[in-house]
Amino acid sequence: MTDTTTPSTGDDAMDRVLAHAEKRTEVRTFGAAQALQDESTTAHSTTDGNQWDLEDRHALRRVGGLSTELEDVTEVEYRQLRLENVVLVGVYPQGAQEDAENSLRELAALAETAGAVVLDGVLQRRPHPDAATYLGRGKAQELKDIVAAVGADTVIVDTELAPSQRRALEDVVKVKVIDRTTVILDIFSQHAKSREGKAQVELAQLEYLLPRLRGWGDSMSRQAGGQVGAGGAGMGSRGPGETKIELDRRRIRTKMALLRRQIRDYAPAREAKRAERKRNTIPSVAIAGYTNAGKSSLLNALTSAGVLVENALFATLDATVRRSETSDGRVYTITDTVGFVRNLPHQLVEAFRSTLEEVGDADVVLHVVDGSHPDPAGQLLTVRDVMGDVGVRDMPEIVVFNKADLIPDDERLVLRGLEPHAHFVSSRSGEGIAELRAAIEEALPKPAVEVRAVVPYDRGDLVAAIHETGMLLSVEHQEDGTAVHARVSERLAAELAPFVR
């Protein structure tokens, strides 16, 4: 990954901010984004498939330094989208500097994934964010000078801003101000593919937008009265009416109700598929973890699924279910779920609750952690907190430190102390994949009923069912049929009952 936080055009600005940080120790500049891998380490493995979805996503890419305005109509097919230039801002209390820097680097990766160029970033140390402008009046004025110096057109704040804070900070810096939640919602909106995924993202966006609506002048109002000199519209305009903002709120609530009904309507199909797997007693494994930890790459390595893999945050949102088999032939499913991130917007947790149910209904959770990340302990805590929010905290869990090819030996010792029973794997090189398959096989629930039966040769379907859904302990071909000793489900045991000996 090219370090976009200090582009060649912004060297003077960064030098100025570094000098400023030396003078004022309470304001710290921020370094390179570390939430994404270096480009030299992101080559796809042979298990990732042809990645047609990734090629489609890259078919139109934003290019920095070009304008969207046409100078000549003949240039229409050469238009490119202009990148937003952004400055990042964060506030941290005493003793939380390292966490704040990691969070701001992650915000830089989020901004890059959303399609922006990060020019600069500052952290301010203060006990609490200012209730009015988040930074305080003086620091907001300094931020305005930084924005003007680097030529930024957007400020991104590393928290969820109150509507009043955003308006007040915009009034000072004179450019658009957005918060971390807005960036995450924008990424989700870009990457959602299925109808259910798009509906979930739109619902989350509307829930976030509803309390943040604001008017944009007299043209927004249909409610009038009073005299012309008192600010009214005069004759012909007096009487009852709704303000435009009230109309917008009502339309948003109506749209939200429609989306909730649509999401509920998608549930029966998903539940029917899940019920079919349960009826056939097919165990399930859910892959959960931090965004960009390599969940989709791990699914491809385990099943050759060909799921989209990209060095970006929230590259895949829709749950993907793939079939796999144990060494003794038992069938089970592996589900790739949506990734998590620190300060994940509450609206997204609620909107994607139906997707996260896949984790709650699984027999085993494969918790994937990016072992090369600066803060793997924070990733573990974040994912477990979100899983607790949706009621799946006590699931059987296998912790996997992915990207083992990027983890030095001394760092492995630290991670081993963090999770003594974790597995180190590399989806890219294949290290540890065989051991992980064995661990999954061991963790899968064992069929409940032990049977000994002689199955007639004309009932080969029952023997096949034992191989597929049960545990075949021994088999012997006799004159009158196939003698099997196996552990099977109650349903299959009932079908084998006439042949039990």
Short mmCIF file of C-alpha atoms in Angstrom, two decimals:
data_model
loop_
_atom_site.label_atom_id
_atom_site.label_comp_id
_atom_site.label_asym_id
_atom_site.label_seq_id
_atom_site.Cartn_x
_atom_site.Cartn_y
_atom_site.Cartn_z
CA MET A 1 0.00 0.00 0.00
CA THR A 2 1.33 3.40 -0.90
CA ASP A 3 1.43 5.69 2.09
CA THR A 4 -1.09 8.34 1.11
CA THR A 5 -0.85 10.18 4.41
CA THR A 6 2.28 12.01 3.28
CA PRO A 7 2.07 12.49 -0.48
CA SER A 8 4.82 14.33 -2.29
CA THR A 9 2.53 17.31 -2.77
CA GLY A 10 1.96 17.55 0.98
CA ASP A 11 5.56 17.34 2.27
CA ASP A 12 5.62 21.01 3.25
CA ALA A 13 2.32 20.65 5.09
CA MET A 14 3.53 17.59 6.99
CA ASP A 15 6.81 19.33 7.94
CA ARG A 16 4.79 22.26 9.23
CA VAL A 17 2.56 19.98 11.32
CA LEU A 18 5.57 18.09 12.72
CA ALA A 19 7.14 21.37 13.78
CA HIS A 20 3.83 22.40 15.28
CA ALA A 21 3.68 19.13 17.24
CA GLU A 22 7.13 19.75 18.70
CA LYS A 23 6.04 23.13 19.98
CA ARG A 24 2.72 21.95 21.36
CA THR A 25 3.01 18.48 22.85
CA GLU A 26 -0.72 18.14 23.35
CA VAL A 27 -1.26 17.97 19.59
CA ARG A 28 0.28 14.95 17.85
CA THR A 29 0.53 14.21 14.16
CA PHE A 30 -0.43 10.82 12.88
CA GLY A 31 1.64 8.41 10.79
CA ALA A 32 0.94 5.86 8.08
CA ALA A 33 -2.28 3.90 7.83
CA GLN A 34 -1.57 0.40 9.14
CA ALA A 35 -4.98 -1.24 8.92
CA LEU A 36 -4.24 -2.38 5.37
CA GLN A 37 -1.45 -4.70 4.28
CA ASP A 38 1.52 -3.57 2.22
CA GLU A 39 0.86 -4.18 -1.48
CA SER A 40 3.89 -6.50 -1.70
CA THR A 41 2.21 -8.96 0.69
CA THR A 42 -1.28 -9.03 -0.81
CA ALA A 43 -0.80 -11.29 -3.84
CA HIS A 44 -3.73 -13.69 -4.12
CA SER A 45 -3.11 -17.35 -3.40
CA THR A 46 -4.07 -20.09 -5.83
CA THR A 47 -7.13 -20.91 -3.67
CA ASP A 48 -8.70 -17.49 -4.26
CA GLY A 49 -10.05 -18.45 -7.70
CA ASN A 50 -10.33 -16.17 -10.71
CA GLN A 51 -11.75 -13.25 -8.70
CA TRP A 52 -14.18 -12.06 -11.38
CA ASP A 53 -16.06 -10.02 -8.75
CA LEU A 54 -12.84 -8.21 -7.85
CA GLU A 55 -12.15 -7.39 -11.50
CA ASP A 56 -15.68 -6.05 -11.81
CA ARG A 57 -15.22 -3.88 -8.71
CA HIS A 58 -11.99 -2.47 -10.15
CA ALA A 59 -13.49 -1.82 -13.57
CA LEU A 60 -14.06 1.83 -12.55
CA ARG A 61 -11.51 3.23 -10.15
CA ARG A 62 -11.12 6.77 -8.88
CA VAL A 63 -7.99 8.57 -10.03
CA GLY A 64 -6.49 11.42 -8.04
CA GLY A 65 -5.70 14.79 -9.57
CA LEU A 66 -8.33 14.65 -12.31
CA SER A 67 -11.49 16.69 -12.49
CA THR A 68 -15.03 15.48 -13.20
CA GLU A 69 -15.87 18.65 -15.12
CA LEU A 70 -15.77 18.36 -18.92
CA GLU A 71 -13.78 20.88 -20.92
CA ASP A 72 -14.88 19.39 -24.22
CA VAL A 73 -17.70 16.98 -25.08
CA THR A 74 -15.24 14.78 -27.00
CA GLU A 75 -13.52 14.01 -23.69
CA VAL A 76 -16.59 12.33 -22.21
CA GLU A 77 -15.22 8.77 -22.34
CA TYR A 78 -12.03 9.80 -20.56
CA ARG A 79 -13.66 11.27 -17.48
CA GLN A 80 -12.41 10.05 -14.10
CA LEU A 81 -13.82 10.61 -10.62
CA ARG A 82 -11.97 13.15 -8.48
CA LEU A 83 -10.81 11.85 -5.10
CA GLU A 84 -11.73 13.68 -1.93
CA ASN A 85 -8.77 15.09 -0.05
CA VAL A 86 -9.28 14.61 3.66
CA VAL A 87 -7.75 15.54 7.01
CA LEU A 88 -8.31 13.24 9.99
CA VAL A 89 -8.96 14.49 13.53
CA GLY A 90 -9.10 12.67 16.87
CA VAL A 91 -9.22 13.44 20.59
CA TYR A 92 -7.76 11.21 23.30
CA PRO A 93 -7.45 11.44 27.10
CA GLN A 94 -4.26 11.10 29.11
CA GLY A 95 -2.73 7.61 28.77
CA ALA A 96 -4.67 6.57 25.65
CA GLN A 97 -2.25 7.84 23.02
CA GLU A 98 -1.38 4.44 21.50
CA ASP A 99 -5.03 3.39 21.15
CA ALA A 100 -5.86 6.75 19.61
CA GLU A 101 -3.05 6.44 17.05
CA ASN A 102 -4.16 2.90 16.09
CA SER A 103 -7.74 4.12 15.74
CA LEU A 104 -6.67 7.04 13.54
CA ARG A 105 -4.57 4.75 11.31
CA GLU A 106 -7.63 2.54 10.97
CA LEU A 107 -9.71 5.60 10.08
CA ALA A 108 -7.14 6.38 7.36
CA ALA A 109 -7.63 2.88 5.93
CA LEU A 110 -11.40 3.36 6.06
CA ALA A 111 -11.09 6.66 4.20
CA GLU A 112 -8.85 5.08 1.56
CA THR A 113 -11.29 2.21 1.11
CA ALA A 114 -14.13 4.73 0.69
CA GLY A 115 -12.12 6.44 -2.08
CA ALA A 116 -10.33 9.37 -0.45
CA VAL A 117 -6.74 10.58 -0.20
CA VAL A 118 -5.57 11.21 3.37
CA LEU A 119 -3.37 14.32 3.38
CA ASP A 120 -2.89 14.92 7.09
CA GLY A 121 -4.07 13.92 10.53
CA VAL A 122 -3.90 15.37 14.02
CA LEU A 123 -4.61 14.09 17.52
CA GLN A 124 -5.42 16.36 20.43
CA ARG A 125 -4.98 15.37 24.06
CA ARG A 126 -7.80 16.61 26.26
CA PRO A 127 -9.94 14.94 28.96
CA HIS A 128 -13.20 15.15 27.01
CA PRO A 129 -14.21 16.34 23.54
CA ASP A 130 -15.56 19.87 23.49
CA ALA A 131 -19.35 19.85 23.62
CA ALA A 132 -19.59 22.62 21.02
CA THR A 133 -16.92 22.06 18.35
CA TYR A 134 -15.38 18.72 19.47
CA LEU A 135 -11.86 20.25 19.49
CA GLY A 136 -12.50 23.54 21.23
CA ARG A 137 -12.64 26.93 19.55
CA GLY A 138 -8.87 27.52 19.43
CA LYS A 139 -7.91 24.09 18.12
CA ALA A 140 -10.75 24.24 15.59
CA GLN A 141 -9.20 27.45 14.24
CA GLU A 142 -5.81 25.69 13.98
CA LEU A 143 -7.53 22.84 12.10
CA LYS A 144 -8.93 25.40 9.69
CA ASP A 145 -5.38 26.61 8.96
CA ILE A 146 -4.18 23.03 8.35
CA VAL A 147 -7.11 22.32 6.00
CA ALA A 148 -6.34 25.48 4.03
CA ALA A 149 -2.60 24.68 3.89
CA VAL A 150 -2.96 21.15 2.49
CA GLY A 151 -5.94 21.94 0.26
CA ALA A 152 -8.36 19.48 1.85
CA ASP A 153 -12.07 19.54 1.10
CA THR A 154 -13.26 17.21 3.89
CA VAL A 155 -12.53 16.70 7.60
CA ILE A 156 -13.18 13.25 9.10
CA VAL A 157 -13.56 12.99 12.88
CA ASP A 158 -12.63 9.72 14.59
CA THR A 159 -15.86 9.32 16.54
CA GLU A 160 -19.60 9.77 16.06
CA LEU A 161 -20.35 13.48 16.18
CA ALA A 162 -23.50 15.01 17.54
CA PRO A 163 -25.39 17.00 14.87
CA SER A 164 -24.66 20.27 16.71
CA GLN A 165 -20.92 19.49 16.90
CA ARG A 166 -20.73 18.80 13.19
CA ARG A 167 -22.49 22.03 12.29
CA ALA A 168 -20.34 24.09 14.66
CA LEU A 169 -17.08 22.56 13.38
CA GLU A 170 -18.16 23.12 9.76
CA ASP A 171 -18.84 26.76 10.53
CA VAL A 172 -15.24 27.14 11.72
CA VAL A 173 -13.22 25.08 9.18
CA LYS A 174 -15.43 26.06 6.21
CA VAL A 175 -15.31 22.58 4.59
CA LYS A 176 -17.46 19.48 4.87
CA VAL A 177 -17.16 17.64 8.20
CA ILE A 178 -18.15 13.97 8.55
CA ASP A 179 -17.55 11.37 11.24
CA ARG A 180 -16.31 7.78 11.40
CA THR A 181 -19.84 6.36 11.20
CA THR A 182 -20.51 8.17 7.93
CA VAL A 183 -17.37 6.69 6.35
CA ILE A 184 -18.28 3.13 7.42
CA LEU A 185 -21.82 3.51 6.09
CA ASP A 186 -20.43 4.83 2.79
CA ILE A 187 -18.16 1.77 2.42
CA PHE A 188 -21.06 -0.56 3.16
CA SER A 189 -23.17 1.25 0.57
CA GLN A 190 -20.44 0.78 -2.07
CA HIS A 191 -19.84 -2.91 -1.36
CA ALA A 192 -23.36 -4.25 -0.78
CA LYS A 193 -24.35 -6.58 -3.63
CA SER A 194 -27.40 -8.65 -2.70
CA ARG A 195 -30.89 -7.19 -2.33
CA GLU A 196 -30.90 -8.02 1.37
CA GLY A 197 -27.47 -6.44 1.88
CA LYS A 198 -28.51 -3.26 0.09
CA ALA A 199 -31.71 -3.05 2.14
CA GLN A 200 -29.77 -3.51 5.39
CA VAL A 201 -27.29 -0.77 4.50
CA GLU A 202 -30.01 1.65 3.40
CA LEU A 203 -31.89 1.07 6.67
CA ALA A 204 -28.73 1.81 8.67
CA GLN A 205 -28.09 4.97 6.63
CA LEU A 206 -31.62 6.27 7.16
CA GLU A 207 -31.47 5.56 10.91
CA TYR A 208 -28.26 7.57 11.05
CA LEU A 209 -29.63 10.39 8.87
CA LEU A 210 -32.99 10.88 10.61
CA PRO A 211 -31.77 12.88 13.66
CA ARG A 212 -29.26 14.79 11.49
CA LEU A 213 -31.64 16.40 9.01
CA ARG A 214 -31.43 20.14 8.79
CA GLY A 215 -32.94 22.92 6.71
CA TRP A 216 -31.07 24.76 3.97
CA GLY A 217 -32.90 28.10 3.92
CA ASP A 218 -36.36 29.49 3.20
CA SER A 219 -36.85 27.23 0.18
CA MET A 220 -37.07 24.30 2.56
CA SER A 221 -40.24 25.54 4.22
CA ARG A 222 -43.88 25.36 3.17
CA GLN A 223 -45.08 26.82 6.45
CA ALA A 224 -45.57 30.56 6.21
CA GLY A 225 -47.36 33.41 7.90
CA GLY A 226 -47.00 36.91 9.22
CA GLN A 227 -46.13 40.04 7.31
CA VAL A 228 -43.56 40.44 4.57
CA GLY A 229 -41.51 42.77 6.72
CA ALA A 230 -41.45 40.24 9.57
CA GLY A 231 -39.90 37.55 7.39
CA GLY A 232 -43.14 36.00 6.13
CA ALA A 233 -44.07 35.46 2.50
CA GLY A 234 -47.02 37.80 2.65
CA MET A 235 -50.48 37.39 1.16
CA GLY A 236 -51.40 34.00 -0.23
CA SER A 237 -48.92 32.13 1.90
CA ARG A 238 -50.51 32.18 5.33
CA GLY A 239 -52.23 29.11 6.72
CA PRO A 240 -51.50 25.59 7.88
CA GLY A 241 -48.65 23.60 6.39
CA GLU A 242 -45.66 21.41 7.11
CA THR A 243 -42.04 22.41 7.01
CA LYS A 244 -39.95 20.64 4.41
CA ILE A 245 -37.86 19.02 7.14
CA GLU A 246 -41.02 17.52 8.67
CA LEU A 247 -41.96 16.09 5.29
CA ASP A 248 -38.48 14.60 4.92
CA ARG A 249 -38.65 13.01 8.37
CA ARG A 250 -42.03 11.48 7.63
CA ARG A 251 -40.82 10.09 4.29
CA ILE A 252 -37.71 8.64 5.93
CA ARG A 253 -39.78 6.92 8.63
CA THR A 254 -42.09 5.49 5.95
CA LYS A 255 -39.09 4.23 3.95
CA MET A 256 -37.54 2.70 7.10
CA ALA A 257 -40.75 0.82 7.85
CA LEU A 258 -40.80 -0.49 4.26
CA LEU A 259 -37.17 -1.64 4.50
CA ARG A 260 -37.79 -3.42 7.80
CA ARG A 261 -40.67 -5.32 6.17
CA GLN A 262 -38.46 -6.24 3.22
CA ILE A 263 -35.69 -7.53 5.51
CA ARG A 264 -38.28 -9.58 7.44
CA ASP A 265 -39.52 -11.00 4.13
CA TYR A 266 -36.01 -12.23 3.30
CA ALA A 267 -35.83 -14.16 6.58
CA PRO A 268 -38.09 -17.17 5.66
CA ALA A 269 -35.87 -18.22 2.73
CA ARG A 270 -32.75 -18.03 4.88
CA GLU A 271 -34.46 -19.88 7.73
CA ALA A 272 -35.71 -22.58 5.34
CA LYS A 273 -32.15 -23.24 4.14
CA ARG A 274 -30.94 -23.29 7.73
CA ALA A 275 -33.75 -25.64 8.79
CA GLU A 276 -32.90 -28.01 5.91
CA ARG A 277 -29.30 -28.19 7.09
CA LYS A 278 -30.48 -28.89 10.63
CA ARG A 279 -32.96 -31.54 9.44
CA ASN A 280 -30.12 -33.30 7.67
CA THR A 281 -27.97 -32.78 10.80
CA ILE A 282 -25.25 -30.97 8.86
CA PRO A 283 -22.93 -29.18 11.32
CA SER A 284 -22.01 -25.57 10.59
CA VAL A 285 -18.89 -23.46 11.15
CA ALA A 286 -19.09 -19.63 11.09
CA ILE A 287 -16.05 -17.49 10.29
CA ALA A 288 -16.15 -14.27 12.32
CA GLY A 289 -13.53 -11.63 12.90
CA TYR A 290 -12.22 -8.14 12.34
CA THR A 291 -12.50 -6.58 8.92
CA ASN A 292 -9.51 -7.24 6.64
CA ALA A 293 -8.30 -10.04 8.95
CA GLY A 294 -8.48 -12.49 6.01
CA LYS A 295 -11.83 -14.25 6.59
CA SER A 296 -12.66 -14.61 2.90
CA SER A 297 -9.10 -15.70 2.11
CA LEU A 298 -9.34 -18.34 4.82
CA LEU A 299 -12.68 -19.57 3.44
CA ASN A 300 -11.06 -19.89 0.01
CA ALA A 301 -8.09 -21.76 1.50
CA LEU A 302 -10.37 -24.21 3.34
CA THR A 303 -12.93 -24.80 0.58
CA SER A 304 -11.56 -23.27 -2.70
CA ALA A 305 -14.74 -21.17 -2.69
CA GLY A 306 -13.46 -18.39 -4.97
CA VAL A 307 -15.00 -15.69 -2.75
CA LEU A 308 -13.97 -12.09 -3.51
CA VAL A 309 -10.71 -11.14 -1.76
CA GLU A 310 -9.41 -7.56 -1.66
CA ASN A 311 -6.98 -5.58 0.48
CA ALA A 312 -9.74 -3.29 1.73
CA LEU A 313 -11.97 -2.91 4.76
CA PHE A 314 -15.44 -4.53 4.50
CA ALA A 315 -14.64 -5.93 1.03
CA THR A 316 -17.39 -8.57 1.41
CA LEU A 317 -20.65 -7.99 3.28
CA ASP A 318 -23.00 -10.80 2.25
CA ALA A 319 -22.85 -14.09 4.13
CA THR A 320 -21.37 -16.84 1.94
CA VAL A 321 -22.02 -20.54 2.74
CA ARG A 322 -19.78 -23.27 1.32
CA ARG A 323 -19.74 -27.06 1.72
CA SER A 324 -16.76 -28.95 3.11
CA GLU A 325 -15.94 -32.46 4.34
CA THR A 326 -13.97 -33.97 7.19
CA SER A 327 -11.28 -36.59 6.59
CA ASP A 328 -13.80 -39.36 7.34
CA GLY A 329 -16.35 -37.99 4.86
CA ARG A 330 -18.73 -36.06 7.15
CA VAL A 331 -20.24 -33.00 5.48
CA TYR A 332 -20.33 -29.60 7.18
CA THR A 333 -20.82 -25.99 6.06
CA ILE A 334 -18.54 -22.96 6.49
CA THR A 335 -20.10 -19.48 6.51
CA ASP A 336 -18.18 -16.26 5.88
CA THR A 337 -19.86 -13.39 7.76
CA VAL A 338 -19.55 -9.60 7.74
CA GLY A 339 -16.46 -8.18 9.43
CA PHE A 340 -16.34 -6.03 12.55
CA VAL A 341 -14.45 -2.85 13.37
CA ARG A 342 -13.93 -0.81 16.52
CA ASN A 343 -16.79 1.61 17.18
CA LEU A 344 -18.98 -0.28 14.72
CA PRO A 345 -22.11 1.88 14.28
CA HIS A 346 -25.01 0.61 16.34
CA GLN A 347 -27.28 1.03 13.31
CA LEU A 348 -25.23 -1.51 11.37
CA VAL A 349 -25.29 -4.04 14.21
CA GLU A 350 -29.08 -3.81 14.25
CA ALA A 351 -29.47 -3.83 10.46
CA PHE A 352 -27.14 -6.82 10.00
CA ARG A 353 -28.54 -8.75 12.95
CA SER A 354 -30.15 -11.22 10.53
CA THR A 355 -26.75 -11.86 8.93
CA LEU A 356 -25.06 -12.19 12.31
CA GLU A 357 -27.63 -14.85 13.22
CA GLU A 358 -25.50 -17.19 11.11
CA VAL A 359 -22.89 -16.95 13.86
CA GLY A 360 -25.47 -17.63 16.57
CA ASP A 361 -26.77 -20.76 14.83
CA ALA A 362 -23.32 -22.21 14.12
CA ASP A 363 -21.88 -25.17 16.00
CA VAL A 364 -18.34 -23.72 15.96
CA VAL A 365 -17.09 -20.13 15.52
CA LEU A 366 -13.79 -19.64 13.70
CA HIS A 367 -12.56 -16.33 15.17
CA VAL A 368 -10.02 -14.89 12.71
CA VAL A 369 -7.52 -12.29 13.93
CA ASP A 370 -4.96 -10.41 11.83
CA GLY A 371 -1.75 -11.52 13.53
CA SER A 372 0.26 -8.78 11.78
CA HIS A 373 -2.01 -5.97 13.05
CA PRO A 374 -0.54 -3.49 15.58
CA ASP A 375 -3.35 -4.24 18.06
CA PRO A 376 -4.53 -7.88 17.84
CA ALA A 377 -5.82 -7.78 21.43
CA GLY A 378 -8.10 -4.89 20.45
CA GLN A 379 -9.40 -6.93 17.51
CA LEU A 380 -10.23 -9.86 19.79
CA LEU A 381 -12.04 -7.62 22.27
CA THR A 382 -14.00 -5.75 19.58
CA VAL A 383 -15.29 -8.92 17.90
CA ARG A 384 -16.26 -10.56 21.19
CA ASP A 385 -18.12 -7.41 22.27
CA VAL A 386 -20.17 -7.33 19.05
CA MET A 387 -20.86 -11.06 19.29
CA GLY A 388 -22.04 -10.47 22.86
CA ASP A 389 -24.40 -7.74 21.59
CA VAL A 390 -26.14 -10.28 19.32
CA GLY A 391 -26.22 -12.97 22.01
CA VAL A 392 -23.54 -15.40 20.81
CA ARG A 393 -20.82 -14.82 23.39
CA ASP A 394 -20.72 -18.44 24.69
CA MET A 395 -20.28 -20.24 21.35
CA PRO A 396 -17.48 -22.84 20.96
CA GLU A 397 -14.60 -20.81 19.52
CA ILE A 398 -11.39 -21.55 17.64
CA VAL A 399 -9.07 -18.51 17.56
CA VAL A 400 -7.00 -18.24 14.38
CA PHE A 401 -4.13 -15.79 13.92
CA ASN A 402 -4.08 -15.29 10.15
CA LYS A 403 -1.26 -13.85 7.98
CA ALA A 404 1.30 -15.98 9.84
CA ASP A 405 3.80 -15.37 7.02
CA LEU A 406 3.98 -11.73 8.21
CA ILE A 407 4.42 -12.51 11.94
CA PRO A 408 8.01 -12.67 13.29
CA ASP A 409 8.91 -15.36 15.83
CA ASP A 410 9.13 -13.00 18.81
CA GLU A 411 5.69 -11.62 18.02
CA ARG A 412 4.30 -15.16 17.87
CA LEU A 413 5.36 -15.65 21.47
CA VAL A 414 3.38 -12.54 22.47
CA LEU A 415 0.31 -13.74 20.58
CA ARG A 416 0.67 -17.21 22.09
CA GLY A 417 0.52 -15.59 25.52
CA LEU A 418 -2.62 -13.73 24.45
CA GLU A 419 -4.39 -16.91 23.23
CA PRO A 420 -2.49 -20.09 24.27
CA HIS A 421 -4.63 -22.46 22.18
CA ALA A 422 -4.79 -20.34 19.02
CA HIS A 423 -3.76 -21.60 15.57
CA PHE A 424 -1.32 -19.73 13.33
CA VAL A 425 -2.23 -19.97 9.65
CA SER A 426 -1.43 -18.21 6.40
CA SER A 427 -4.11 -18.19 3.72
CA ARG A 428 -1.47 -17.02 1.25
CA SER A 429 1.24 -19.65 1.84
CA GLY A 430 -0.95 -22.47 3.21
CA GLU A 431 0.89 -22.66 6.55
CA GLY A 432 -1.23 -24.25 9.29
CA ILE A 433 -4.28 -24.94 7.06
CA ALA A 434 -4.09 -28.73 7.54
CA GLU A 435 -3.80 -28.37 11.33
CA LEU A 436 -6.77 -25.97 11.34
CA ARG A 437 -8.90 -28.45 9.36
CA ALA A 438 -8.08 -31.11 11.96
CA ALA A 439 -9.04 -28.73 14.78
CA ILE A 440 -12.37 -27.93 13.10
CA GLU A 441 -13.04 -31.62 12.61
CA GLU A 442 -12.34 -32.28 16.30
CA ALA A 443 -14.59 -29.41 17.43
CA LEU A 444 -17.61 -30.42 15.34
CA PRO A 445 -20.40 -31.99 17.40
CA LYS A 446 -20.45 -35.80 17.39
CA PRO A 447 -23.65 -37.59 16.29
CA ALA A 448 -25.74 -38.56 19.31
CA VAL A 449 -26.69 -42.24 18.75
CA GLU A 450 -24.29 -45.21 18.47
CA VAL A 451 -25.65 -48.07 16.33
CA ARG A 452 -24.53 -51.49 15.07
CA ALA A 453 -26.50 -52.70 12.08
CA VAL A 454 -26.31 -54.94 9.02
CA VAL A 455 -27.64 -52.90 6.14
CA PRO A 456 -28.92 -54.89 3.10
CA TYR A 457 -27.04 -54.24 -0.13
CA ASP A 458 -30.19 -52.81 -1.73
CA ARG A 459 -30.20 -50.03 0.91
CA GLY A 460 -26.92 -48.46 -0.06
CA ASP A 461 -28.55 -45.05 0.46
CA LEU A 462 -28.42 -45.63 4.24
CA VAL A 463 -24.70 -46.42 4.11
CA ALA A 464 -24.15 -43.28 2.03
CA ALA A 465 -26.10 -41.23 4.61
CA ILE A 466 -23.89 -42.61 7.38
CA HIS A 467 -20.79 -41.54 5.45
CA GLU A 468 -22.24 -38.07 4.81
CA THR A 469 -23.79 -37.10 8.15
CA GLY A 470 -22.52 -39.65 10.68
CA MET A 471 -19.25 -41.06 12.01
CA LEU A 472 -18.43 -44.48 10.57
CA LEU A 473 -16.40 -46.31 13.22
CA SER A 474 -16.06 -49.64 11.38
CA VAL A 475 -17.46 -51.39 8.31
CA GLU A 476 -17.45 -55.02 7.15
CA HIS A 477 -19.02 -56.52 4.03
CA GLN A 478 -20.89 -59.71 4.90
CA GLU A 479 -22.96 -62.16 2.90
CA ASP A 480 -26.31 -60.63 3.86
CA GLY A 481 -25.28 -56.98 3.86
CA THR A 482 -22.89 -54.30 5.11
CA ALA A 483 -22.16 -54.49 8.84
CA VAL A 484 -21.61 -50.97 10.17
CA HIS A 485 -20.68 -49.58 13.56
CA ALA A 486 -21.36 -45.84 13.57
CA ARG A 487 -22.55 -42.79 15.42
CA VAL A 488 -25.55 -41.20 13.70
CA SER A 489 -28.32 -38.69 14.29
CA GLU A 490 -31.60 -39.70 15.91
CA ARG A 491 -33.38 -39.38 12.57
CA LEU A 492 -30.95 -41.70 10.78
CA ALA A 493 -30.95 -44.10 13.76
CA ALA A 494 -34.71 -44.49 13.35
CA GLU A 495 -34.25 -45.46 9.69
CA LEU A 496 -31.54 -47.98 10.66
CA ALA A 497 -33.62 -49.51 13.47
CA PRO A 498 -35.02 -52.45 11.39
CA PHE A 499 -31.47 -53.60 10.65
CA VAL A 500 -29.94 -53.25 14.11
CA ARG A 501 -28.38 -56.46 15.46
#
